[in-house]
Amino acid sequence: MATRFRFLPPAGTPVSLADVASTIGAVLAGQEVLEAFKASLCAKVGVRSCEFVSTGRAALTLALLALKELDGGHRQEVIIPSYTCFSVPSSVVKAGLTVRLADVDPETLDFVPEYLEQIDGTKVLAVVATNLYGLPNDMKRWRHLTEGRGIYLIDDAAQCLGGSVSGRQSGTWGDVGLYSFDKGKNVTSIDGGVVVTNSDQIAAAMSTQVKRLRDSTIGESLTHVVKLLVYATFLHPRRYWIPNSLPFLGLGTTVYRTDYPLARYDKWMAPLGSRLFAQLDAFAAQRRATAEGYAKRLPWSARLRPIVPQATAVPAYLRYPVLVASEFRAKVIDVLRREGIGATASYPSAINDIPELRDRLKPEDRALSGGRDLAQRILTLPTHSYVTGEDQDRIAAIMAEVLGE
Ligand SMILES: Cc1ncc(COP(=O)(O)O)c(C=O)c1O
């Protein structure tokens, strides 16, 4: 098939006509499914309490505000990885707290242990582990390190819903965990975020935060319906090339901003989220199978290296990350994209190179190199169910040709 008219989106979860029809039908019928959705999420991941809010970044901001209140405002610093989604530092800033960075190891995408082990923890309110691309971090280790030091651990599983470590669900390893139902996620409701906890104290503080929020407006709900229709129509590879060829849409671009609203979850989107959530195990299994397909096929060499998940982790593989020698990465992405494959260079820089943040950072955090190194070498491949074995063969062949030694 001519690749010009077939483009595999970099991320996303196919939404069927039945999903759209049932969501709109439930809205029109005034069906309330949010409470049942909440109960099924708590039961599935194994937590006592969850709060649903407008987005994942709102969830992280509100979780931090709740922890700040519990702490009485003594500890101001929040440690995050030097390379992660820009929503993570923006949530810290929006919560009126101070971003501190711990360097990441490009080989694991996780914290370099020595950074966390040596850090002066007396001013640290929380450590946020971010389980990038659905690869669970070494949560046992970070839990051990934060416990007993008055530091809260946040297991940010915005990208890792469906993953686990030692049989325990990602998002549930910390004092607080979170999930996102944004468009690029394993389970989407176009927008949405969840804070989970097993601590009664944190659950009460979160509930106070959520009570203060406004409901989503009718304008926001209608916008979600329109976005759902657009998403369901254009995510398909035979149509994705259309929005993908419109640069003004800025698909996949990452911007640092703190002006997002903090609001309650849009109930209109609960039927969609709830339907997709019921298929979580099947989505995760399919993504893992796709990841296995890449692991077997890609032409591994010094120029193309895998990221090996830690031994006890079962990844959710929201995307399939690899490390490409930096001098080849732009070319590999360019050729893959010309061939209709949504390969990406992920986030545009390390957190310490976000211009709006640099002046807020301590000199030692500004100088960290692991995130910078990763920002030069990371490449992600799609793992959703539109990726076929044939696509994977083609991706492997393109990479072998561009990277040939
Ligand atoms: C690790 C991480 N945390 C938080 C968020 C924020 O989620 P949302 O996009 O739903 O605001 C994201 C977004 O992708 C993320 O990757």
GROMACS .gro file of C-alpha atoms in nm, residues 7 31 66 70 85 126 130 180 182 189 209 211 221 264 283 287 295 308 328 347 359 401:
model
   22
    7PHE     CA    1   0.068   0.669   0.871
   31GLN     CA    2  -2.656   0.762   3.269
   66ALA     CA    3  -0.272   1.765   4.948
   70LEU     CA    4  -0.050   1.747   5.538
   85CYS     CA    5   0.711   1.461   3.062
  126ALA     CA    6   0.805   1.412   4.771
  130THR     CA    7   0.743   0.859   3.635
  180SER     CA    8  -0.389   0.980   3.308
  182ASP     CA    9  -0.530   1.164   2.803
  189SER     CA   10  -1.138   0.943   2.801
  209GLN     CA   11  -0.882   1.938   4.744
  211LYS     CA   12  -1.435   1.948   4.695
  221SER     CA   13  -1.788   1.871   2.783
  264ARG     CA   14  -1.340   1.785   3.838
  283PHE     CA   15  -0.461  -0.368   2.564
  287ARG     CA   16   0.123  -0.387   2.363
  295ALA     CA   17   1.278  -0.692   2.063
  308VAL     CA   18   1.579  -0.359   2.928
  328PHE     CA   19   2.194   0.894   1.350
  347TYR     CA   20   1.038   1.518   2.477
  359ASP     CA   21   1.628   3.009   3.649
  401GLU     CA   22   1.972   0.031   0.638
   0.00000   0.00000   0.00000
